mmCIF file of C-alpha atoms in Angstrom:
data_model
loop_
_atom_site.group_PDB
_atom_site.id
_atom_site.type_symbol
_atom_site.label_atom_id
_atom_site.label_comp_id
_atom_site.label_asym_id
_atom_site.label_seq_id
_atom_site.Cartn_x
_atom_site.Cartn_y
_atom_site.Cartn_z
ATOM 1 C CA UNK A 1 166.779 41.682 211.730
ATOM 2 C CA UNK A 2 166.600 40.671 208.091
ATOM 3 C CA UNK A 3 168.786 37.570 207.998
ATOM 4 C CA UNK A 4 166.160 34.860 208.208
ATOM 5 C CA UNK A 5 165.336 32.621 205.284
ATOM 6 C CA UNK A 6 161.776 31.866 206.257
ATOM 7 C CA UNK A 7 160.748 34.299 208.880
ATOM 8 C CA UNK A 8 163.773 34.400 211.160
ATOM 9 C CA UNK A 9 165.738 31.136 210.629
ATOM 10 C CA UNK A 10 169.492 31.444 210.302
ATOM 11 C CA UNK A 11 170.475 28.754 207.729
ATOM 12 C CA UNK A 12 174.080 29.365 208.699
ATOM 13 C CA UNK A 13 174.157 33.107 208.194
ATOM 14 C CA UNK A 14 176.585 34.924 210.442
ATOM 15 C CA UNK A 15 174.991 37.194 212.956
ATOM 16 C CA UNK A 16 172.277 35.140 214.661
ATOM 17 C CA UNK A 17 174.523 34.248 217.593
ATOM 18 C CA UNK A 18 175.537 37.865 217.941
ATOM 19 C CA UNK A 19 171.872 38.801 217.890
ATOM 20 C CA UNK A 20 171.100 36.611 220.848
ATOM 21 C CA UNK A 21 174.227 37.655 222.739
ATOM 22 C CA UNK A 22 173.689 41.372 222.352
ATOM 23 C CA UNK A 23 170.035 41.631 223.180
ATOM 24 C CA UNK A 24 167.670 39.015 221.801
ATOM 25 C CA UNK A 25 166.272 40.308 219.993
ATOM 26 C CA UNK A 26 174.190 48.103 208.105
ATOM 27 C CA UNK A 27 182.878 58.413 199.771
ATOM 28 C CA UNK A 28 181.696 60.463 197.749
ATOM 29 C CA UNK A 29 182.101 64.184 197.759
ATOM 30 C CA UNK A 30 180.988 64.963 201.279
ATOM 31 C CA UNK A 31 178.574 67.842 201.152
ATOM 32 C CA UNK A 32 177.225 69.228 204.390
ATOM 33 C CA UNK A 33 173.620 70.166 203.805
ATOM 34 C CA UNK A 34 171.046 71.698 206.116
ATOM 35 C CA UNK A 35 169.179 69.298 208.350
ATOM 36 C CA UNK A 36 165.432 69.023 208.054
ATOM 37 C CA UNK A 37 163.798 68.809 210.979
ATOM 38 C CA UNK A 38 163.525 40.176 206.877
ATOM 39 C CA UNK A 39 158.456 29.013 207.009
ATOM 40 C CA UNK A 40 161.151 28.793 209.600
ATOM 41 C CA UNK A 41 163.916 26.487 208.422
ATOM 42 C CA UNK A 42 163.508 27.368 204.735
ATOM 43 C CA UNK A 43 166.883 27.826 203.052
ATOM 44 C CA UNK A 44 167.869 29.135 199.611
ATOM 45 C CA UNK A 45 166.402 27.290 196.702
ATOM 46 C CA UNK A 46 167.597 28.366 193.815
ATOM 47 C CA UNK A 47 190.050 58.327 193.415
ATOM 48 C CA UNK A 48 189.977 62.004 194.166
ATOM 49 C CA UNK A 49 187.493 64.162 195.972
ATOM 50 C CA UNK A 50 186.724 61.631 198.683
ATOM 51 C CA UNK A 51 185.404 58.941 196.308
ATOM 52 C CA UNK A 52 185.111 55.745 198.385
ATOM 53 C CA UNK A 53 187.618 52.919 197.819
ATOM 54 C CA UNK A 54 186.378 50.456 195.215
ATOM 55 C CA UNK A 55 183.925 52.879 193.608
ATOM 56 C CA UNK A 56 183.564 52.225 189.884
ATOM 57 C CA UNK A 57 181.025 54.260 187.916
ATOM 58 C CA UNK A 58 178.646 51.797 186.254
ATOM 59 C CA UNK A 59 179.296 51.475 182.518
ATOM 60 C CA UNK A 60 176.611 52.049 179.961
ATOM 61 C CA UNK A 61 174.105 53.770 182.213
ATOM 62 C CA UNK A 62 172.772 57.155 181.110
ATOM 63 C CA UNK A 63 173.622 60.164 183.231
ATOM 64 C CA UNK A 64 169.994 60.688 184.009
ATOM 65 C CA UNK A 65 167.039 58.360 183.934
ATOM 66 C CA UNK A 66 164.692 58.400 180.999
ATOM 67 C CA UNK A 67 160.966 58.765 181.484
ATOM 68 C CA UNK A 68 158.849 55.710 182.189
ATOM 69 C CA UNK A 69 157.103 54.126 179.257
ATOM 70 C CA UNK A 70 153.766 55.374 180.550
ATOM 71 C CA UNK A 71 152.382 57.069 183.590
ATOM 72 C CA UNK A 72 151.110 55.234 186.645
ATOM 73 C CA UNK A 73 147.525 53.937 186.553
ATOM 74 C CA UNK A 74 144.896 56.457 187.571
ATOM 75 C CA UNK A 75 144.080 56.203 191.252
ATOM 76 C CA UNK A 76 147.266 54.319 192.121
ATOM 77 C CA UNK A 77 149.449 55.512 195.012
ATOM 78 C CA UNK A 78 152.037 57.107 192.721
ATOM 79 C CA UNK A 79 149.376 58.741 190.541
ATOM 80 C CA UNK A 80 147.634 60.221 193.571
ATOM 81 C CA UNK A 81 150.693 61.332 195.521
ATOM 82 C CA UNK A 82 153.421 61.962 192.952
ATOM 83 C CA UNK A 83 156.952 62.517 194.178
ATOM 84 C CA UNK A 84 157.414 62.116 197.911
ATOM 85 C CA UNK A 85 159.503 64.250 200.217
ATOM 86 C CA UNK A 86 160.181 64.656 203.912
ATOM 87 C CA UNK A 87 158.367 67.573 205.513
ATOM 88 C CA UNK A 88 159.053 68.087 209.185
ATOM 89 C CA UNK A 89 158.679 64.746 210.956
ATOM 90 C CA UNK A 90 156.540 63.154 208.240
ATOM 91 C CA UNK A 91 156.624 61.783 204.707
ATOM 92 C CA UNK A 92 154.608 64.037 202.429
ATOM 93 C CA UNK A 93 153.271 63.858 198.900
ATOM 94 C CA UNK A 94 153.911 66.384 196.163
ATOM 95 C CA UNK A 95 150.934 68.406 197.368
ATOM 96 C CA UNK A 96 152.519 68.875 200.806
ATOM 97 C CA UNK A 97 150.133 66.562 202.666
ATOM 98 C CA UNK A 98 151.438 63.945 205.143
ATOM 99 C CA UNK A 99 151.070 60.388 203.838
ATOM 100 C CA UNK A 100 151.422 56.935 205.348
ATOM 101 C CA UNK A 101 152.697 54.299 202.918
ATOM 102 C CA UNK A 102 151.849 50.665 203.729
ATOM 103 C CA UNK A 103 153.335 47.710 201.896
ATOM 104 C CA UNK A 104 155.365 44.520 201.750
ATOM 105 C CA UNK A 105 159.024 43.612 201.543
ATOM 106 C CA UNK A 106 160.193 40.909 199.194
ATOM 107 C CA UNK A 107 162.567 38.259 200.511
ATOM 108 C CA UNK A 108 166.126 37.984 199.183
ATOM 109 C CA UNK A 109 166.049 38.320 195.398
ATOM 110 C CA UNK A 110 168.658 35.566 195.075
ATOM 111 C CA UNK A 111 166.340 33.043 196.727
ATOM 112 C CA UNK A 112 162.734 34.048 196.146
ATOM 113 C CA UNK A 113 162.676 35.829 192.820
ATOM 114 C CA UNK A 114 159.970 33.405 191.629
ATOM 115 C CA UNK A 115 157.662 35.063 194.164
ATOM 116 C CA UNK A 116 158.019 38.324 192.236
ATOM 117 C CA UNK A 117 156.235 37.568 188.988
ATOM 118 C CA UNK A 118 153.920 39.684 186.916
ATOM 119 C CA UNK A 119 150.965 37.953 188.528
ATOM 120 C CA UNK A 120 152.220 38.297 192.095
ATOM 121 C CA UNK A 121 153.030 41.978 191.666
ATOM 122 C CA UNK A 122 149.646 42.673 190.109
ATOM 123 C CA UNK A 123 148.005 40.950 193.082
ATOM 124 C CA UNK A 124 150.101 42.967 195.511
ATOM 125 C CA UNK A 125 149.062 46.230 193.903
ATOM 126 C CA UNK A 126 145.422 45.488 193.051
ATOM 127 C CA UNK A 127 144.209 42.844 195.524
ATOM 128 C CA UNK A 128 146.425 43.519 198.543
ATOM 129 C CA UNK A 129 146.321 47.250 197.700
ATOM 130 C CA UNK A 130 149.910 47.852 198.761
ATOM 131 C CA UNK A 131 151.369 51.297 198.280
ATOM 132 C CA UNK A 132 155.022 50.261 198.364
ATOM 133 C CA UNK A 133 157.268 47.270 197.619
ATOM 134 C CA UNK A 134 160.654 46.859 199.331
ATOM 135 C CA UNK A 135 163.407 45.102 197.371
ATOM 136 C CA UNK A 136 166.117 43.652 199.671
ATOM 137 C CA UNK A 137 169.425 43.561 197.825
ATOM 138 C CA UNK A 138 171.470 41.249 200.047
ATOM 139 C CA UNK A 139 175.118 42.248 199.780
ATOM 140 C CA UNK A 140 176.532 38.839 200.721
ATOM 141 C CA UNK A 141 174.683 35.531 201.247
ATOM 142 C CA UNK A 142 174.801 34.820 197.504
ATOM 143 C CA UNK A 143 173.500 38.275 196.633
ATOM 144 C CA UNK A 144 175.107 41.353 195.129
ATOM 145 C CA UNK A 145 178.774 40.439 195.590
ATOM 146 C CA UNK A 146 178.152 37.087 193.825
ATOM 147 C CA UNK A 147 176.708 38.773 190.747
ATOM 148 C CA UNK A 148 176.573 42.562 190.700
ATOM 149 C CA UNK A 149 175.336 42.834 187.113
ATOM 150 C CA UNK A 150 172.691 40.130 187.507
ATOM 151 C CA UNK A 151 171.438 41.612 190.765
ATOM 152 C CA UNK A 152 171.347 45.196 189.510
ATOM 153 C CA UNK A 153 169.502 44.230 186.336
ATOM 154 C CA UNK A 154 166.952 42.343 188.408
ATOM 155 C CA UNK A 155 166.329 45.468 190.467
ATOM 156 C CA UNK A 156 165.988 47.591 187.324
ATOM 157 C CA UNK A 157 163.232 45.296 186.065
ATOM 158 C CA UNK A 158 161.335 45.209 189.352
ATOM 159 C CA UNK A 159 161.437 48.981 189.787
ATOM 160 C CA UNK A 160 159.970 49.371 186.294
ATOM 161 C CA UNK A 161 157.236 46.789 186.970
ATOM 162 C CA UNK A 162 156.268 48.454 190.222
ATOM 163 C CA UNK A 163 156.178 51.841 188.506
ATOM 164 C CA UNK A 164 153.831 50.468 185.842
ATOM 165 C CA UNK A 165 151.484 49.349 188.638
ATOM 166 C CA UNK A 166 151.672 52.690 190.425
ATOM 167 C CA UNK A 167 153.556 51.439 193.485
ATOM 168 C CA UNK A 168 156.483 53.048 195.234
ATOM 169 C CA UNK A 169 159.683 51.016 195.633
ATOM 170 C CA UNK A 170 162.237 50.946 198.436
ATOM 171 C CA UNK A 171 165.592 49.780 197.094
ATOM 172 C CA UNK A 172 167.145 48.260 200.219
ATOM 173 C CA UNK A 173 170.902 47.679 200.544
ATOM 174 C CA UNK A 174 170.455 44.649 202.799
ATOM 175 C CA UNK A 175 173.621 44.609 204.883
ATOM 176 C CA UNK A 176 173.714 41.840 207.489
ATOM 177 C CA UNK A 177 177.224 40.848 208.583
ATOM 178 C CA UNK A 178 179.446 42.645 209.177
ATOM 179 C CA UNK A 179 177.435 45.267 211.002
ATOM 180 C CA UNK A 180 179.607 48.165 209.867
ATOM 181 C CA UNK A 181 178.234 49.531 206.570
ATOM 182 C CA UNK A 182 181.589 51.093 205.691
ATOM 183 C CA UNK A 183 182.819 47.606 204.767
ATOM 184 C CA UNK A 184 180.631 47.764 201.656
ATOM 185 C CA UNK A 185 180.760 51.474 200.902
ATOM 186 C CA UNK A 186 182.415 51.029 197.501
ATOM 187 C CA UNK A 187 179.854 48.462 196.353
ATOM 188 C CA UNK A 188 177.009 50.583 197.682
ATOM 189 C CA UNK A 189 178.298 53.632 195.816
ATOM 190 C CA UNK A 190 178.467 51.732 192.526
ATOM 191 C CA UNK A 191 175.027 50.192 192.980
ATOM 192 C CA UNK A 192 173.110 53.263 194.082
ATOM 193 C CA UNK A 193 174.732 55.468 191.452
ATOM 194 C CA UNK A 194 173.370 53.218 188.730
ATOM 195 C CA UNK A 195 169.935 52.891 190.314
ATOM 196 C CA UNK A 196 169.613 56.643 190.738
ATOM 197 C CA UNK A 197 170.792 57.397 187.197
ATOM 198 C CA UNK A 198 168.356 54.910 185.670
ATOM 199 C CA UNK A 199 165.224 55.608 187.701
ATOM 200 C CA UNK A 200 165.316 59.184 188.939
ATOM 201 C CA UNK A 201 162.750 60.317 186.388
ATOM 202 C CA UNK A 202 160.180 57.757 187.544
ATOM 203 C CA UNK A 203 159.694 59.452 190.888
ATOM 204 C CA UNK A 204 158.684 56.244 192.699
ATOM 205 C CA UNK A 205 161.998 55.189 194.306
ATOM 206 C CA UNK A 206 163.107 55.559 197.914
ATOM 207 C CA UNK A 207 166.672 54.590 198.769
ATOM 208 C CA UNK A 208 167.333 52.530 201.939
ATOM 209 C CA UNK A 209 171.093 52.748 202.050
ATOM 210 C CA UNK A 210 171.766 50.309 204.893
ATOM 211 C CA UNK A 211 169.512 47.654 206.358
ATOM 212 C CA UNK A 212 170.515 46.870 209.950
ATOM 213 C CA UNK A 213 173.855 48.178 211.217
ATOM 214 C CA UNK A 214 174.986 46.773 214.543
ATOM 215 C CA UNK A 215 177.929 46.844 216.964
ATOM 216 C CA UNK A 216 179.050 50.184 215.562
ATOM 217 C CA UNK A 217 178.430 53.633 217.033
ATOM 218 C CA UNK A 218 175.736 55.819 215.521
ATOM 219 C CA UNK A 219 178.324 58.358 214.401
ATOM 220 C CA UNK A 220 179.932 55.649 212.231
ATOM 221 C CA UNK A 221 176.587 54.958 210.533
ATOM 222 C CA UNK A 222 176.008 58.680 210.111
ATOM 223 C CA UNK A 223 179.411 59.104 208.450
ATOM 224 C CA UNK A 224 178.529 56.313 205.980
ATOM 225 C CA UNK A 225 175.281 58.056 205.112
ATOM 226 C CA UNK A 226 176.967 61.410 204.613
ATOM 227 C CA UNK A 227 179.408 59.807 202.149
ATOM 228 C CA UNK A 228 176.737 57.939 200.177
ATOM 229 C CA UNK A 229 173.828 60.378 200.054
ATOM 230 C CA UNK A 230 175.631 62.939 197.823
ATOM 231 C CA UNK A 231 176.166 60.262 195.166
ATOM 232 C CA UNK A 232 172.440 59.586 195.024
ATOM 233 C CA UNK A 233 171.628 63.284 195.090
ATOM 234 C CA UNK A 234 173.743 63.902 191.967
ATOM 235 C CA UNK A 235 171.167 61.982 189.914
ATOM 236 C CA UNK A 236 168.031 61.877 192.049
ATOM 237 C CA UNK A 237 168.122 65.066 194.114
ATOM 238 C CA UNK A 238 164.531 64.924 195.351
ATOM 239 C CA UNK A 239 163.981 61.320 196.516
ATOM 240 C CA UNK A 240 163.809 60.454 200.232
ATOM 241 C CA UNK A 241 166.749 58.467 201.586
ATOM 242 C CA UNK A 242 166.201 55.996 204.457
ATOM 243 C CA UNK A 243 169.070 55.500 206.884
ATOM 244 C CA UNK A 244 169.322 52.394 209.078
ATOM 245 C CA UNK A 245 169.792 52.978 212.789
ATOM 246 C CA UNK A 246 172.064 51.347 215.330
ATOM 247 C CA UNK A 247 171.185 48.008 216.944
ATOM 248 C CA UNK A 248 169.631 46.282 213.915
ATOM 249 C CA UNK A 249 167.637 49.398 213.056
ATOM 250 C CA UNK A 250 166.091 49.564 216.503
ATOM 251 C CA UNK A 251 166.903 53.254 217.025
ATOM 252 C CA UNK A 252 169.644 51.889 219.271
ATOM 253 C CA UNK A 253 167.269 50.166 221.702
ATOM 254 C CA UNK A 254 168.712 46.681 221.092
ATOM 255 C CA UNK A 255 172.124 48.040 222.085
ATOM 256 C CA UNK A 256 170.923 49.824 225.229
ATOM 257 C CA UNK A 257 170.573 53.224 223.637
ATOM 258 C CA UNK A 258 167.632 55.128 222.196
ATOM 259 C CA UNK A 259 166.605 57.758 219.679
ATOM 260 C CA UNK A 260 168.350 60.595 221.492
ATOM 261 C CA UNK A 261 171.697 59.794 219.876
ATOM 262 C CA UNK A 262 170.130 60.503 216.478
ATOM 263 C CA UNK A 263 168.274 63.573 217.677
ATOM 264 C CA UNK A 264 171.546 64.970 219.002
ATOM 265 C CA UNK A 265 173.631 64.042 215.921
ATOM 266 C CA UNK A 266 171.389 63.726 212.846
ATOM 267 C CA UNK A 267 172.604 63.008 209.335
ATOM 268 C CA UNK A 268 173.732 66.291 207.832
ATOM 269 C CA UNK A 269 171.562 66.125 204.727
ATOM 270 C CA UNK A 270 167.989 66.970 203.895
ATOM 271 C CA UNK A 271 165.120 64.679 202.847
ATOM 272 C CA UNK A 272 166.312 61.946 205.240
ATOM 273 C CA UNK A 273 164.293 59.444 207.264
ATOM 274 C CA UNK A 274 165.519 56.986 209.905
ATOM 275 C CA UNK A 275 164.442 53.356 209.884
ATOM 276 C CA UNK A 276 162.989 51.320 212.745
ATOM 277 C CA UNK A 277 162.505 47.522 212.627
ATOM 278 C CA UNK A 278 160.488 45.455 215.075
ATOM 279 C CA UNK A 279 159.196 41.903 215.505
ATOM 280 C CA UNK A 280 156.084 42.014 217.608
ATOM 281 C CA UNK A 281 156.533 38.613 219.280
ATOM 282 C CA UNK A 282 159.749 39.783 220.939
ATOM 283 C CA UNK A 283 159.852 43.569 220.909
ATOM 284 C CA UNK A 284 157.600 44.906 223.602
ATOM 285 C CA UNK A 285 156.867 48.135 225.408
ATOM 286 C CA UNK A 286 160.412 49.506 225.405
ATOM 287 C CA UNK A 287 160.535 49.353 221.618
ATOM 288 C CA UNK A 288 157.019 50.637 221.123
ATOM 289 C CA UNK A 289 157.679 53.593 223.395
ATOM 290 C CA UNK A 290 160.922 54.420 221.598
ATOM 291 C CA UNK A 291 159.109 54.454 218.267
ATOM 292 C CA UNK A 292 156.420 56.728 219.651
ATOM 293 C CA UNK A 293 158.903 59.200 221.113
ATOM 294 C CA UNK A 294 161.158 59.190 218.070
ATOM 295 C CA UNK A 295 158.338 59.921 215.634
ATOM 296 C CA UNK A 296 157.781 63.239 217.396
ATOM 297 C CA UNK A 297 161.416 64.293 217.049
ATOM 298 C CA UNK A 298 162.845 62.748 213.834
ATOM 299 C CA UNK A 299 161.327 61.442 210.581
ATOM 300 C CA UNK A 300 160.879 57.663 211.050
ATOM 301 C CA UNK A 301 160.020 54.956 208.495
ATOM 302 C CA UNK A 302 159.331 51.364 209.681
ATOM 303 C CA UNK A 303 160.944 49.643 206.711
ATOM 304 C CA UNK A 304 160.669 46.110 208.164
ATOM 305 C CA UNK A 305 158.477 44.440 210.780
ATOM 306 C CA UNK A 306 156.974 41.062 211.525
ATOM 307 C CA UNK A 307 154.233 39.607 213.688
ATOM 308 C CA UNK A 308 156.539 36.867 215.056
ATOM 309 C CA UNK A 309 159.494 37.068 217.405
ATOM 310 C CA UNK A 310 162.882 37.911 215.851
ATOM 311 C CA UNK A 311 163.548 34.228 215.097
ATOM 312 C CA UNK A 312 160.252 33.709 213.265
ATOM 313 C CA UNK A 313 158.474 31.864 216.070
ATOM 314 C CA UNK A 314 154.827 32.497 216.875
ATOM 315 C CA UNK A 315 152.577 35.393 215.936
ATOM 316 C CA UNK A 316 151.553 38.126 218.332
ATOM 317 C CA UNK A 317 148.797 39.854 216.400
ATOM 318 C CA UNK A 318 147.672 41.793 219.452
ATOM 319 C CA UNK A 319 150.983 43.551 219.967
ATOM 320 C CA UNK A 320 151.486 43.939 216.214
ATOM 321 C CA UNK A 321 148.114 45.649 216.096
ATOM 322 C CA UNK A 322 149.181 48.085 218.781
ATOM 323 C CA UNK A 323 152.210 49.001 216.713
ATOM 324 C CA UNK A 324 150.100 49.486 213.591
ATOM 325 C CA UNK A 325 147.563 51.590 215.459
ATOM 326 C CA UNK A 326 150.339 53.846 216.715
ATOM 327 C CA UNK A 327 151.775 54.156 213.220
ATOM 328 C CA UNK A 328 148.369 55.049 211.818
ATOM 329 C CA UNK A 329 147.917 57.809 214.386
ATOM 330 C CA UNK A 330 151.344 59.275 213.726
ATOM 331 C CA UNK A 331 151.423 58.720 209.953
ATOM 332 C CA UNK A 332 154.460 56.412 210.176
ATOM 333 C CA UNK A 333 154.910 54.447 206.962
ATOM 334 C CA UNK A 334 155.522 50.701 207.239
ATOM 335 C CA UNK A 335 156.582 47.590 205.318
ATOM 336 C CA UNK A 336 155.934 43.997 206.442
ATOM 337 C CA UNK A 337 158.434 41.113 206.121
ATOM 338 C CA UNK A 338 157.877 39.316 203.724
ATOM 339 C CA UNK A 339 155.996 38.697 200.473
ATOM 340 C CA UNK A 340 157.076 35.109 199.762
ATOM 341 C CA UNK A 341 156.058 31.497 200.343
ATOM 342 C CA UNK A 342 158.522 31.387 203.213
ATOM 343 C CA UNK A 343 156.333 33.775 205.162
ATOM 344 C CA UNK A 344 152.872 35.024 204.246
ATOM 345 C CA UNK A 345 152.091 32.365 201.601
ATOM 346 C CA UNK A 346 151.978 28.597 202.115
ATOM 347 C CA UNK A 347 155.057 26.741 200.843
ATOM 348 C CA UNK A 348 154.808 25.992 197.129
ATOM 349 C CA UNK A 349 152.640 28.992 196.265
ATOM 350 C CA UNK A 350 155.379 30.570 194.147
ATOM 351 C CA UNK A 351 155.614 30.983 191.234
ATOM 352 C CA UNK A 352 152.078 30.103 190.133
ATOM 353 C CA UNK A 353 149.929 31.391 192.983
ATOM 354 C CA UNK A 354 147.191 32.127 193.574
ATOM 355 C CA UNK A 355 148.409 35.398 195.054
ATOM 356 C CA UNK A 356 145.066 37.199 195.263
ATOM 357 C CA UNK A 357 142.530 36.330 197.921
ATOM 358 C CA UNK A 358 143.270 34.285 201.044
ATOM 359 C CA UNK A 359 143.364 30.651 199.821
ATOM 360 C CA UNK A 360 147.177 30.496 199.728
ATOM 361 C CA UNK A 361 147.809 32.550 202.847
ATOM 362 C CA UNK A 362 149.142 31.567 206.246
ATOM 363 C CA UNK A 363 147.499 33.279 209.242
ATOM 364 C CA UNK A 364 150.051 36.087 209.202
ATOM 365 C CA UNK A 365 149.313 36.663 205.533
ATOM 366 C CA UNK A 366 145.574 36.874 206.146
ATOM 367 C CA UNK A 367 146.191 39.370 208.939
ATOM 368 C CA UNK A 368 148.552 41.684 207.099
ATOM 369 C CA UNK A 369 146.565 41.621 203.852
ATOM 370 C CA UNK A 370 143.498 42.777 205.767
ATOM 371 C CA UNK A 371 145.460 45.669 207.252
ATOM 372 C CA UNK A 372 146.768 46.665 203.831
ATOM 373 C CA UNK A 373 143.291 46.620 202.317
ATOM 374 C CA UNK A 374 141.987 49.165 204.805
ATOM 375 C CA UNK A 375 141.443 52.398 202.860
ATOM 376 C CA UNK A 376 144.300 54.807 202.406
ATOM 377 C CA UNK A 377 143.761 58.334 203.610
ATOM 378 C CA UNK A 378 145.870 60.289 201.182
ATOM 379 C CA UNK A 379 145.319 64.048 201.316
ATOM 380 C CA UNK A 380 143.725 65.669 198.316
ATOM 381 C CA UNK A 381 145.653 68.286 196.320
ATOM 382 C CA UNK A 382 145.392 71.761 197.647
ATOM 383 C CA UNK A 383 143.248 73.926 195.412
ATOM 384 C CA UNK A 384 144.113 77.571 194.892
ATOM 385 C CA UNK A 385 141.582 80.078 196.159
ATOM 386 C CA UNK A 386 139.527 82.173 193.801
#
């Protein structure tokens, strides 16, 4: 569901036809661990031990990340909550209290990097009051495979900038076509190894290891996760890992399944959450009900959603509001697609803004900014008795 250039336009990317046809509406040392219970029409403008084929350890990266230059600003999401972890069905802060992160996804870094400037990120953190920024690393479509070093260095810089502003970051391996994430396992292993080595000490990174797998069974996606997660854990053993679900991260609903296949065969690793994506203009009661049920049985993170239909047409703020109300009640973290002038900002806003306030915003931007600015309810640290 993340292959649109504006909101949901195709611009020739493989997969849109398959989307419509299927339902209208991606190895390291395998360690078995205990289980704990994307405006319409806008196109680009600018070895041994089970190691997966094609895996090359990144040169020049330290074995473990160094500390950030300075701590997060007082009162920022990272300063208040510290390192996150999965506890039961929820995301929790370092004090053990359930938290709901709310934030924005960038668009493809290869197309809209001029929407991620110092000024835009400061506005996202301070004016929009976002807790988390998602960075979609498109594998194809002119992304990672066209320049692995350039792309990885860009992510390094954005993670550091977000950390300095006290925001969490989701590093998203944005697989579109093909739908089988195993096709890019070697590249993913190289990329995430370097990201984990460089940034583990910051404590603000979540790893989304596949965006929207499709036309593959859940067990195939699970096997991919169980090969990749141990590589991340070698360098960042405590960070949550987000795993895409079948049917374009619909918990299987878009492929006539549901959350039960994950409940019955979860990823055999701890500190795992499962992603759900929805577009309110096209994903109605069946999707909403699946999200509600799943959140009571597995840890769910809504790592991408929009107010339009899956092709970027129209806004259904009423239904989107029902989703957000449900997520507030159940402490389900969410990220909106997308923080660029192809979506929430009017065309031409990037790179100069303004990014704060509402003058440059389309209706969807006004709506989502208002939801982000509602106060967070982060639990206070537990105080010892006596």
